[in-house]
Amino acid sequence: LDYSVMKNCRKESKNPILPHLRQDRAAFLEDLCFSSDLDRLDYIIEACRSKRVLDVGCVENDADESSREDWLHAKIESVATYCLGLDVLPDEISTLQGKGYNVQCHDLTQSPFPGEIFDLAICGEIVEHIGNIDGLLRNCSKMLRDGGMMILTTPYPWFIGATLRHSIRGRYLPGSLEHVAWYDQSNFAELASRHGFQLDAFAGIRPAKLEGGFRRQVFEGFAASIRRGQIPFVAPLTGCRSLLYVLRLASKAEIAVG
């Protein structure tokens, strides 16, 4: 992939909304999307296999999540050669430590965790909760080896369900009271380039099965058809509640490009 697109657009003009520069960014991103119906858990587990992994935001709300069969941190720990979990919830971290998990209370948006270097950092559904994503990316980059990777998942702002809920009068409903940001693929391409990363790939995530009545079933079937590309003129990613992003620390040669 030609990563020079990201830098050459800045050299060409200080105006970030010129139509041809936006088209260049769109074409760059089109090549990076590898799925609109990805199994999040399976992909992350395989990516973590036999690696040193940093799991950022490992708690997932409270320590009771650790009893779930699909709790991400336990799944990562089961396949990684080494796994460290970080979160900012001291009571929950203490509980998980008591259960034998290698976890620490630390705010990675403020500073890197000392003395540890990793192959891969996982940030599952956390970036929409934090107001300092620059700090997160900067400090993660300091804890990754050369060529190290980050995998992030976060809600997709253009999901058709969110669009409808926010467009129909009287139907607005927040997705979460703790969300402070929305990100899409262009946002992550830009954020990555500002912190020594490259956006290597992204994909739409297949959602967990949601319980509900007939209307819920109809909507979920419609969203699934969108993800599979079965609805004409509708972009498959709009059927995805969340997207997964793969970021890679750029080499010195790539940083020098342009």
PDB file of C-alpha atoms in Angstrom:
ATOM      1  CA  LEU A   1       0.000   0.000   0.000  1.00  0.00           C
ATOM      2  CA  ASP A   2       1.170   3.537  -0.754  1.00  0.00           C
ATOM      3  CA  TYR A   3       1.398   5.192   2.663  1.00  0.00           C
ATOM      4  CA  SER A   4       2.854   8.328   1.036  1.00  0.00           C
ATOM      5  CA  VAL A   5      -0.759   9.382   0.384  1.00  0.00           C
ATOM      6  CA  MET A   6      -1.014  10.290   4.054  1.00  0.00           C
ATOM      7  CA  LYS A   7       1.960  12.661   3.951  1.00  0.00           C
ATOM      8  CA  ASN A   8       1.856  13.975   0.409  1.00  0.00           C
ATOM      9  CA  CYS A   9      -1.606  15.473   0.939  1.00  0.00           C
ATOM     10  CA  ARG A  10      -0.143  17.666   3.680  1.00  0.00           C
ATOM     11  CA  LYS A  11       2.736  18.732   1.469  1.00  0.00           C
ATOM     12  CA  GLU A  12       0.432  19.600  -1.401  1.00  0.00           C
ATOM     13  CA  SER A  13      -1.904  21.857   0.562  1.00  0.00           C
ATOM     14  CA  LYS A  14      -2.732  23.057   4.058  1.00  0.00           C
ATOM     15  CA  ASN A  15      -6.407  22.796   3.151  1.00  0.00           C
ATOM     16  CA  PRO A  16      -7.658  19.354   4.321  1.00  0.00           C
ATOM     17  CA  ILE A  17     -10.999  19.531   2.506  1.00  0.00           C
ATOM     18  CA  LEU A  18      -9.832  19.859  -1.094  1.00  0.00           C
ATOM     19  CA  PRO A  19     -11.927  17.357  -3.092  1.00  0.00           C
ATOM     20  CA  HIS A  20      -9.032  15.530  -4.787  1.00  0.00           C
ATOM     21  CA  LEU A  21      -7.178  15.068  -1.486  1.00  0.00           C
ATOM     22  CA  ARG A  22     -10.285  13.639   0.136  1.00  0.00           C
ATOM     23  CA  GLN A  23     -10.695  11.308  -2.842  1.00  0.00           C
ATOM     24  CA  ASP A  24      -7.084  10.152  -2.443  1.00  0.00           C
ATOM     25  CA  ARG A  25      -7.788   9.334   1.206  1.00  0.00           C
ATOM     26  CA  ALA A  26     -10.976   7.466   0.276  1.00  0.00           C
ATOM     27  CA  ALA A  27      -9.143   5.373  -2.331  1.00  0.00           C
ATOM     28  CA  PHE A  28      -6.393   4.591   0.182  1.00  0.00           C
ATOM     29  CA  LEU A  29      -8.966   3.422   2.717  1.00  0.00           C
ATOM     30  CA  GLU A  30     -10.925   1.323   0.255  1.00  0.00           C
ATOM     31  CA  ASP A  31      -7.916  -0.962  -0.156  1.00  0.00           C
ATOM     32  CA  LEU A  32      -7.636  -1.519   3.611  1.00  0.00           C
ATOM     33  CA  CYS A  33     -11.116  -2.932   4.319  1.00  0.00           C
ATOM     34  CA  PHE A  34     -10.909  -6.742   4.424  1.00  0.00           C
ATOM     35  CA  SER A  35     -14.323  -7.752   5.810  1.00  0.00           C
ATOM     36  CA  SER A  36     -17.747  -6.412   6.750  1.00  0.00           C
ATOM     37  CA  ASP A  37     -18.730  -9.482   8.785  1.00  0.00           C
ATOM     38  CA  LEU A  38     -15.709 -10.345  10.960  1.00  0.00           C
ATOM     39  CA  ASP A  39     -15.878 -12.444  14.127  1.00  0.00           C
ATOM     40  CA  ARG A  40     -14.210 -10.096  16.631  1.00  0.00           C
ATOM     41  CA  LEU A  41     -13.247 -12.665  19.254  1.00  0.00           C
ATOM     42  CA  ASP A  42     -11.821 -15.207  16.801  1.00  0.00           C
ATOM     43  CA  TYR A  43      -9.741 -12.575  15.013  1.00  0.00           C
ATOM     44  CA  ILE A  44      -8.257 -11.112  18.200  1.00  0.00           C
ATOM     45  CA  ILE A  45      -7.472 -14.518  19.694  1.00  0.00           C
ATOM     46  CA  GLU A  46      -5.573 -15.612  16.574  1.00  0.00           C
ATOM     47  CA  ALA A  47      -3.723 -12.294  16.451  1.00  0.00           C
ATOM     48  CA  CYS A  48      -2.595 -12.772  20.079  1.00  0.00           C
ATOM     49  CA  ARG A  49      -1.433 -16.352  19.711  1.00  0.00           C
ATOM     50  CA  SER A  50       2.216 -16.846  20.806  1.00  0.00           C
ATOM     51  CA  LYS A  51       2.772 -13.109  21.321  1.00  0.00           C
ATOM     52  CA  ARG A  52       3.492 -10.769  24.223  1.00  0.00           C
ATOM     53  CA  VAL A  53       0.190  -8.919  24.549  1.00  0.00           C
ATOM     54  CA  LEU A  54      -0.909  -5.767  26.353  1.00  0.00           C
ATOM     55  CA  ASP A  55      -4.661  -5.766  27.037  1.00  0.00           C
ATOM     56  CA  VAL A  56      -5.794  -2.176  27.636  1.00  0.00           C
ATOM     57  CA  GLY A  57      -9.146  -1.773  29.396  1.00  0.00           C
ATOM     58  CA  CYS A  58      -9.102  -5.425  30.415  1.00  0.00           C
ATOM     59  CA  VAL A  59     -11.853  -5.241  33.063  1.00  0.00           C
ATOM     60  CA  GLU A  60     -14.833  -4.555  30.747  1.00  0.00           C
ATOM     61  CA  ASN A  61     -17.020  -2.631  33.239  1.00  0.00           C
ATOM     62  CA  ASP A  62     -16.594  -4.774  36.368  1.00  0.00           C
ATOM     63  CA  ALA A  63     -14.765  -7.839  37.635  1.00  0.00           C
ATOM     64  CA  ASP A  64     -17.894  -9.978  37.320  1.00  0.00           C
ATOM     65  CA  GLU A  65     -17.278  -9.995  33.552  1.00  0.00           C
ATOM     66  CA  SER A  66     -14.453 -12.473  34.230  1.00  0.00           C
ATOM     67  CA  SER A  67     -17.052 -15.209  34.816  1.00  0.00           C
ATOM     68  CA  ARG A  68     -18.208 -15.041  31.175  1.00  0.00           C
ATOM     69  CA  GLU A  69     -16.978 -17.777  28.879  1.00  0.00           C
ATOM     70  CA  ASP A  70     -16.167 -15.184  26.217  1.00  0.00           C
ATOM     71  CA  TRP A  71     -14.361 -12.707  28.515  1.00  0.00           C
ATOM     72  CA  LEU A  72     -11.693 -11.286  26.231  1.00  0.00           C
ATOM     73  CA  HIS A  73      -8.832 -10.992  28.718  1.00  0.00           C
ATOM     74  CA  ALA A  74      -8.989 -14.670  29.698  1.00  0.00           C
ATOM     75  CA  LYS A  75      -9.147 -15.680  26.034  1.00  0.00           C
ATOM     76  CA  ILE A  76      -6.060 -13.586  25.277  1.00  0.00           C
ATOM     77  CA  GLU A  77      -4.186 -14.946  28.284  1.00  0.00           C
ATOM     78  CA  SER A  78      -4.911 -18.517  27.169  1.00  0.00           C
ATOM     79  CA  VAL A  79      -3.068 -18.119  23.829  1.00  0.00           C
ATOM     80  CA  ALA A  80      -0.438 -15.421  24.455  1.00  0.00           C
ATOM     81  CA  THR A  81       3.084 -16.229  25.610  1.00  0.00           C
ATOM     82  CA  TYR A  82       2.680 -13.354  28.090  1.00  0.00           C
ATOM     83  CA  CYS A  83      -0.267 -11.048  28.805  1.00  0.00           C
ATOM     84  CA  LEU A  84      -0.557  -7.943  30.978  1.00  0.00           C
ATOM     85  CA  GLY A  85      -3.943  -6.307  31.537  1.00  0.00           C
ATOM     86  CA  LEU A  86      -4.282  -2.619  32.414  1.00  0.00           C
ATOM     87  CA  ASP A  87      -7.330  -0.696  33.578  1.00  0.00           C
ATOM     88  CA  VAL A  88      -8.150   2.380  35.671  1.00  0.00           C
ATOM     89  CA  LEU A  89     -10.614   0.662  38.041  1.00  0.00           C
ATOM     90  CA  PRO A  90      -8.674  -0.102  41.261  1.00  0.00           C
ATOM     91  CA  ASP A  91     -11.305  -2.221  43.039  1.00  0.00           C
ATOM     92  CA  GLU A  92     -11.942  -4.355  39.973  1.00  0.00           C
ATOM     93  CA  ILE A  93      -8.229  -4.796  39.331  1.00  0.00           C
ATOM     94  CA  SER A  94      -7.732  -5.881  42.951  1.00  0.00           C
ATOM     95  CA  THR A  95     -10.483  -8.482  42.568  1.00  0.00           C
ATOM     96  CA  LEU A  96      -8.955  -9.851  39.367  1.00  0.00           C
ATOM     97  CA  GLN A  97      -5.513  -9.984  40.954  1.00  0.00           C
ATOM     98  CA  GLY A  98      -7.077 -12.074  43.719  1.00  0.00           C
ATOM     99  CA  LYS A  99      -8.267 -14.476  41.032  1.00  0.00           C
ATOM    100  CA  GLY A 100      -4.704 -14.844  39.751  1.00  0.00           C
ATOM    101  CA  TYR A 101      -4.808 -12.591  36.679  1.00  0.00           C
ATOM    102  CA  ASN A 102      -1.741 -10.552  35.721  1.00  0.00           C
ATOM    103  CA  VAL A 103      -3.406  -7.134  35.774  1.00  0.00           C
ATOM    104  CA  GLN A 104      -2.419  -3.683  37.050  1.00  0.00           C
ATOM    105  CA  CYS A 105      -4.217  -0.410  37.733  1.00  0.00           C
ATOM    106  CA  HIS A 106      -2.654   2.152  35.420  1.00  0.00           C
ATOM    107  CA  ASP A 107      -3.900   5.020  33.218  1.00  0.00           C
ATOM    108  CA  LEU A 108      -2.181   4.533  29.883  1.00  0.00           C
ATOM    109  CA  THR A 109      -3.464   7.870  28.603  1.00  0.00           C
ATOM    110  CA  GLN A 110      -1.132   9.558  31.109  1.00  0.00           C
ATOM    111  CA  SER A 111       2.066   7.482  30.914  1.00  0.00           C
ATOM    112  CA  PRO A 112       3.426   4.158  29.643  1.00  0.00           C
ATOM    113  CA  PHE A 113       3.584   1.274  32.092  1.00  0.00           C
ATOM    114  CA  PRO A 114       7.273   0.972  33.002  1.00  0.00           C
ATOM    115  CA  GLY A 115       9.560  -1.909  32.172  1.00  0.00           C
ATOM    116  CA  GLU A 116       7.385  -3.776  29.654  1.00  0.00           C
ATOM    117  CA  ILE A 117       7.627  -4.169  25.857  1.00  0.00           C
ATOM    118  CA  PHE A 118       4.982  -5.977  23.809  1.00  0.00           C
ATOM    119  CA  ASP A 119       4.354  -7.359  20.329  1.00  0.00           C
ATOM    120  CA  LEU A 120       0.685  -6.379  20.316  1.00  0.00           C
ATOM    121  CA  ALA A 121      -1.675  -4.051  22.195  1.00  0.00           C
ATOM    122  CA  ILE A 122      -5.421  -4.752  22.320  1.00  0.00           C
ATOM    123  CA  CYS A 123      -7.866  -1.906  22.967  1.00  0.00           C
ATOM    124  CA  GLY A 124     -11.336  -3.432  22.869  1.00  0.00           C
ATOM    125  CA  GLU A 125     -14.227  -0.955  22.932  1.00  0.00           C
ATOM    126  CA  ILE A 126     -12.414   1.645  25.051  1.00  0.00           C
ATOM    127  CA  VAL A 127     -11.358   4.562  22.828  1.00  0.00           C
ATOM    128  CA  GLU A 128     -14.923   5.894  22.691  1.00  0.00           C
ATOM    129  CA  HIS A 129     -14.766   6.221  26.505  1.00  0.00           C
ATOM    130  CA  ILE A 130     -11.591   8.314  26.784  1.00  0.00           C
ATOM    131  CA  GLY A 131     -11.005  11.984  26.116  1.00  0.00           C
ATOM    132  CA  ASN A 132      -7.262  11.643  25.502  1.00  0.00           C
ATOM    133  CA  ILE A 133      -6.766   9.219  22.647  1.00  0.00           C
ATOM    134  CA  ASP A 134      -3.542  11.041  21.727  1.00  0.00           C
ATOM    135  CA  GLY A 135      -2.075  10.032  25.082  1.00  0.00           C
ATOM    136  CA  LEU A 136      -3.202   6.437  24.604  1.00  0.00           C
ATOM    137  CA  LEU A 137      -1.606   6.101  21.167  1.00  0.00           C
ATOM    138  CA  ARG A 138       1.563   7.916  22.219  1.00  0.00           C
ATOM    139  CA  ASN A 139       2.114   5.741  25.293  1.00  0.00           C
ATOM    140  CA  CYS A 140       1.165   2.498  23.546  1.00  0.00           C
ATOM    141  CA  SER A 141       3.776   3.248  20.887  1.00  0.00           C
ATOM    142  CA  LYS A 142       6.418   3.452  23.644  1.00  0.00           C
ATOM    143  CA  MET A 143       5.469  -0.020  24.882  1.00  0.00           C
ATOM    144  CA  LEU A 144       5.579  -1.796  21.508  1.00  0.00           C
ATOM    145  CA  ARG A 145       8.578  -3.320  19.791  1.00  0.00           C
ATOM    146  CA  ASP A 146       9.620  -2.087  16.347  1.00  0.00           C
ATOM    147  CA  GLY A 147       6.866  -3.094  13.952  1.00  0.00           C
ATOM    148  CA  GLY A 148       4.520  -3.784  16.867  1.00  0.00           C
ATOM    149  CA  MET A 149       0.774  -3.748  16.337  1.00  0.00           C
ATOM    150  CA  MET A 150      -2.367  -2.337  17.914  1.00  0.00           C
ATOM    151  CA  ILE A 151      -5.849  -3.761  17.431  1.00  0.00           C
ATOM    152  CA  LEU A 152      -8.718  -1.481  18.397  1.00  0.00           C
ATOM    153  CA  THR A 153     -12.458  -1.977  18.200  1.00  0.00           C
ATOM    154  CA  THR A 154     -14.961   0.835  18.586  1.00  0.00           C
ATOM    155  CA  PRO A 155     -18.558   1.659  17.577  1.00  0.00           C
ATOM    156  CA  TYR A 156     -19.038   2.755  13.977  1.00  0.00           C
ATOM    157  CA  PRO A 157     -20.739   6.165  13.731  1.00  0.00           C
ATOM    158  CA  TRP A 158     -22.433   5.389  10.415  1.00  0.00           C
ATOM    159  CA  PHE A 159     -24.131   2.179  11.581  1.00  0.00           C
ATOM    160  CA  ILE A 160     -27.652   2.255  10.134  1.00  0.00           C
ATOM    161  CA  GLY A 161     -29.271   1.675  13.528  1.00  0.00           C
ATOM    162  CA  ALA A 162     -27.518   4.694  15.046  1.00  0.00           C
ATOM    163  CA  THR A 163     -28.280   6.794  11.972  1.00  0.00           C
ATOM    164  CA  LEU A 164     -32.002   6.004  12.148  1.00  0.00           C
ATOM    165  CA  ARG A 165     -32.157   6.488  15.908  1.00  0.00           C
ATOM    166  CA  HIS A 166     -30.505   9.898  15.618  1.00  0.00           C
ATOM    167  CA  SER A 167     -32.520  11.001  12.564  1.00  0.00           C
ATOM    168  CA  ILE A 168     -36.111  10.314  13.567  1.00  0.00           C
ATOM    169  CA  ARG A 169     -37.735  12.946  15.737  1.00  0.00           C
ATOM    170  CA  GLY A 170     -38.229  11.765  19.308  1.00  0.00           C
ATOM    171  CA  ARG A 171     -36.177   8.587  18.802  1.00  0.00           C
ATOM    172  CA  TYR A 172     -32.729   9.803  19.900  1.00  0.00           C
ATOM    173  CA  LEU A 173     -31.160   7.438  22.433  1.00  0.00           C
ATOM    174  CA  PRO A 174     -27.506   7.521  23.572  1.00  0.00           C
ATOM    175  CA  GLY A 175     -25.557   4.372  22.893  1.00  0.00           C
ATOM    176  CA  SER A 176     -23.786   4.667  26.243  1.00  0.00           C
ATOM    177  CA  LEU A 177     -23.750   7.379  28.892  1.00  0.00           C
ATOM    178  CA  GLU A 178     -19.945   7.054  29.101  1.00  0.00           C
ATOM    179  CA  HIS A 179     -19.119   7.529  25.414  1.00  0.00           C
ATOM    180  CA  VAL A 180     -17.285  10.754  24.577  1.00  0.00           C
ATOM    181  CA  ALA A 181     -16.251  10.207  20.928  1.00  0.00           C
ATOM    182  CA  TRP A 182     -17.049   8.559  17.596  1.00  0.00           C
ATOM    183  CA  TYR A 183     -14.344   7.382  15.161  1.00  0.00           C
ATOM    184  CA  ASP A 184     -14.416   6.144  11.592  1.00  0.00           C
ATOM    185  CA  GLN A 185     -11.740   4.794   9.264  1.00  0.00           C
ATOM    186  CA  SER A 186     -10.464   8.184   8.087  1.00  0.00           C
ATOM    187  CA  ASN A 187     -10.199   9.379  11.692  1.00  0.00           C
ATOM    188  CA  PHE A 188      -8.031   6.377  12.570  1.00  0.00           C
ATOM    189  CA  ALA A 189      -5.863   6.770   9.483  1.00  0.00           C
ATOM    190  CA  GLU A 190      -5.149  10.345  10.552  1.00  0.00           C
ATOM    191  CA  LEU A 191      -4.644   9.564  14.245  1.00  0.00           C
ATOM    192  CA  ALA A 192      -2.305   6.699  13.392  1.00  0.00           C
ATOM    193  CA  SER A 193      -0.135   8.863  11.162  1.00  0.00           C
ATOM    194  CA  ARG A 194       0.234  11.481  13.909  1.00  0.00           C
ATOM    195  CA  HIS A 195       1.633   8.965  16.396  1.00  0.00           C
ATOM    196  CA  GLY A 196       4.093   6.880  14.381  1.00  0.00           C
ATOM    197  CA  PHE A 197       1.563   4.227  13.318  1.00  0.00           C
ATOM    198  CA  GLN A 198       0.100   3.189   9.992  1.00  0.00           C
ATOM    199  CA  LEU A 199      -3.477   2.033   9.597  1.00  0.00           C
ATOM    200  CA  ASP A 200      -2.829  -1.399   8.069  1.00  0.00           C
ATOM    201  CA  ALA A 201      -6.386  -2.744   7.817  1.00  0.00           C
ATOM    202  CA  PHE A 202      -9.903  -2.476   9.161  1.00  0.00           C
ATOM    203  CA  ALA A 203     -13.069  -4.555   9.115  1.00  0.00           C
ATOM    204  CA  GLY A 204     -16.698  -4.527  10.131  1.00  0.00           C
ATOM    205  CA  ILE A 205     -17.558  -6.736  13.098  1.00  0.00           C
ATOM    206  CA  ARG A 206     -20.387  -9.239  13.253  1.00  0.00           C
ATOM    207  CA  PRO A 207     -22.403  -8.289  16.370  1.00  0.00           C
ATOM    208  CA  ALA A 208     -23.222 -10.621  19.215  1.00  0.00           C
ATOM    209  CA  LYS A 209     -26.746 -12.032  18.971  1.00  0.00           C
ATOM    210  CA  LEU A 210     -29.189  -9.599  20.568  1.00  0.00           C
ATOM    211  CA  GLU A 211     -32.384 -10.706  22.243  1.00  0.00           C
ATOM    212  CA  GLY A 212     -35.671  -9.044  21.341  1.00  0.00           C
ATOM    213  CA  GLY A 213     -39.056  -9.381  19.765  1.00  0.00           C
ATOM    214  CA  PHE A 214     -40.191  -9.569  16.170  1.00  0.00           C
ATOM    215  CA  ARG A 215     -39.105  -6.030  15.257  1.00  0.00           C
ATOM    216  CA  ARG A 216     -35.614  -6.701  16.636  1.00  0.00           C
ATOM    217  CA  GLN A 217     -35.361  -9.891  14.602  1.00  0.00           C
ATOM    218  CA  VAL A 218     -36.436  -8.099  11.429  1.00  0.00           C
ATOM    219  CA  PHE A 219     -33.930  -5.289  11.964  1.00  0.00           C
ATOM    220  CA  GLU A 220     -31.062  -7.656  12.755  1.00  0.00           C
ATOM    221  CA  GLY A 221     -31.824  -9.647   9.620  1.00  0.00           C
ATOM    222  CA  PHE A 222     -31.806  -6.434   7.590  1.00  0.00           C
ATOM    223  CA  ALA A 223     -28.464  -5.340   9.119  1.00  0.00           C
ATOM    224  CA  ALA A 224     -26.993  -8.783   8.386  1.00  0.00           C
ATOM    225  CA  SER A 225     -28.072  -8.504   4.744  1.00  0.00           C
ATOM    226  CA  ILE A 226     -26.333  -5.132   4.544  1.00  0.00           C
ATOM    227  CA  ARG A 227     -23.097  -6.584   5.992  1.00  0.00           C
ATOM    228  CA  ARG A 228     -23.192  -9.340   3.378  1.00  0.00           C
ATOM    229  CA  GLY A 229     -23.580  -6.827   0.551  1.00  0.00           C
ATOM    230  CA  GLN A 230     -27.067  -8.038  -0.348  1.00  0.00           C
ATOM    231  CA  ILE A 231     -28.775  -4.613  -0.284  1.00  0.00           C
ATOM    232  CA  PRO A 232     -28.124  -2.655  -3.507  1.00  0.00           C
ATOM    233  CA  PHE A 233     -26.496   0.763  -3.217  1.00  0.00           C
ATOM    234  CA  VAL A 234     -25.935   0.406   0.559  1.00  0.00           C
ATOM    235  CA  ALA A 235     -22.359   0.210   1.851  1.00  0.00           C
ATOM    236  CA  PRO A 236     -21.837  -3.077   3.770  1.00  0.00           C
ATOM    237  CA  LEU A 237     -20.117  -1.365   6.703  1.00  0.00           C
ATOM    238  CA  THR A 238     -23.332   0.507   7.548  1.00  0.00           C
ATOM    239  CA  GLY A 239     -24.648  -2.827   8.836  1.00  0.00           C
ATOM    240  CA  CYS A 240     -21.866  -2.937  11.462  1.00  0.00           C
ATOM    241  CA  ARG A 241     -22.206  -1.611  15.008  1.00  0.00           C
ATOM    242  CA  SER A 242     -18.435  -1.668  15.490  1.00  0.00           C
ATOM    243  CA  LEU A 243     -15.295  -1.746  13.387  1.00  0.00           C
ATOM    244  CA  LEU A 244     -11.920  -3.329  14.101  1.00  0.00           C
ATOM    245  CA  TYR A 245      -8.752  -1.404  13.231  1.00  0.00           C
ATOM    246  CA  VAL A 246      -5.220  -2.789  12.873  1.00  0.00           C
ATOM    247  CA  LEU A 247      -2.452  -0.240  13.449  1.00  0.00           C
ATOM    248  CA  ARG A 248       1.260  -0.928  12.978  1.00  0.00           C
ATOM    249  CA  LEU A 249       4.227   1.056  14.204  1.00  0.00           C
ATOM    250  CA  ALA A 250       5.740   2.526  11.065  1.00  0.00           C
ATOM    251  CA  SER A 251       9.347   1.738  10.200  1.00  0.00           C
ATOM    252  CA  LYS A 252      11.874   4.565   9.956  1.00  0.00           C
ATOM    253  CA  ALA A 253      11.778   4.223   6.173  1.00  0.00           C
ATOM    254  CA  GLU A 254       7.988   4.647   6.121  1.00  0.00           C
ATOM    255  CA  ILE A 255       8.138   7.632   8.490  1.00  0.00           C
ATOM    256  CA  ALA A 256      10.658   9.243   6.120  1.00  0.00           C
ATOM    257  CA  VAL A 257       8.459   8.736   3.051  1.00  0.00           C
ATOM    258  CA  GLY A 258       7.418  11.999   1.474  1.00  0.00           C
TER     259      GLY A 258
END
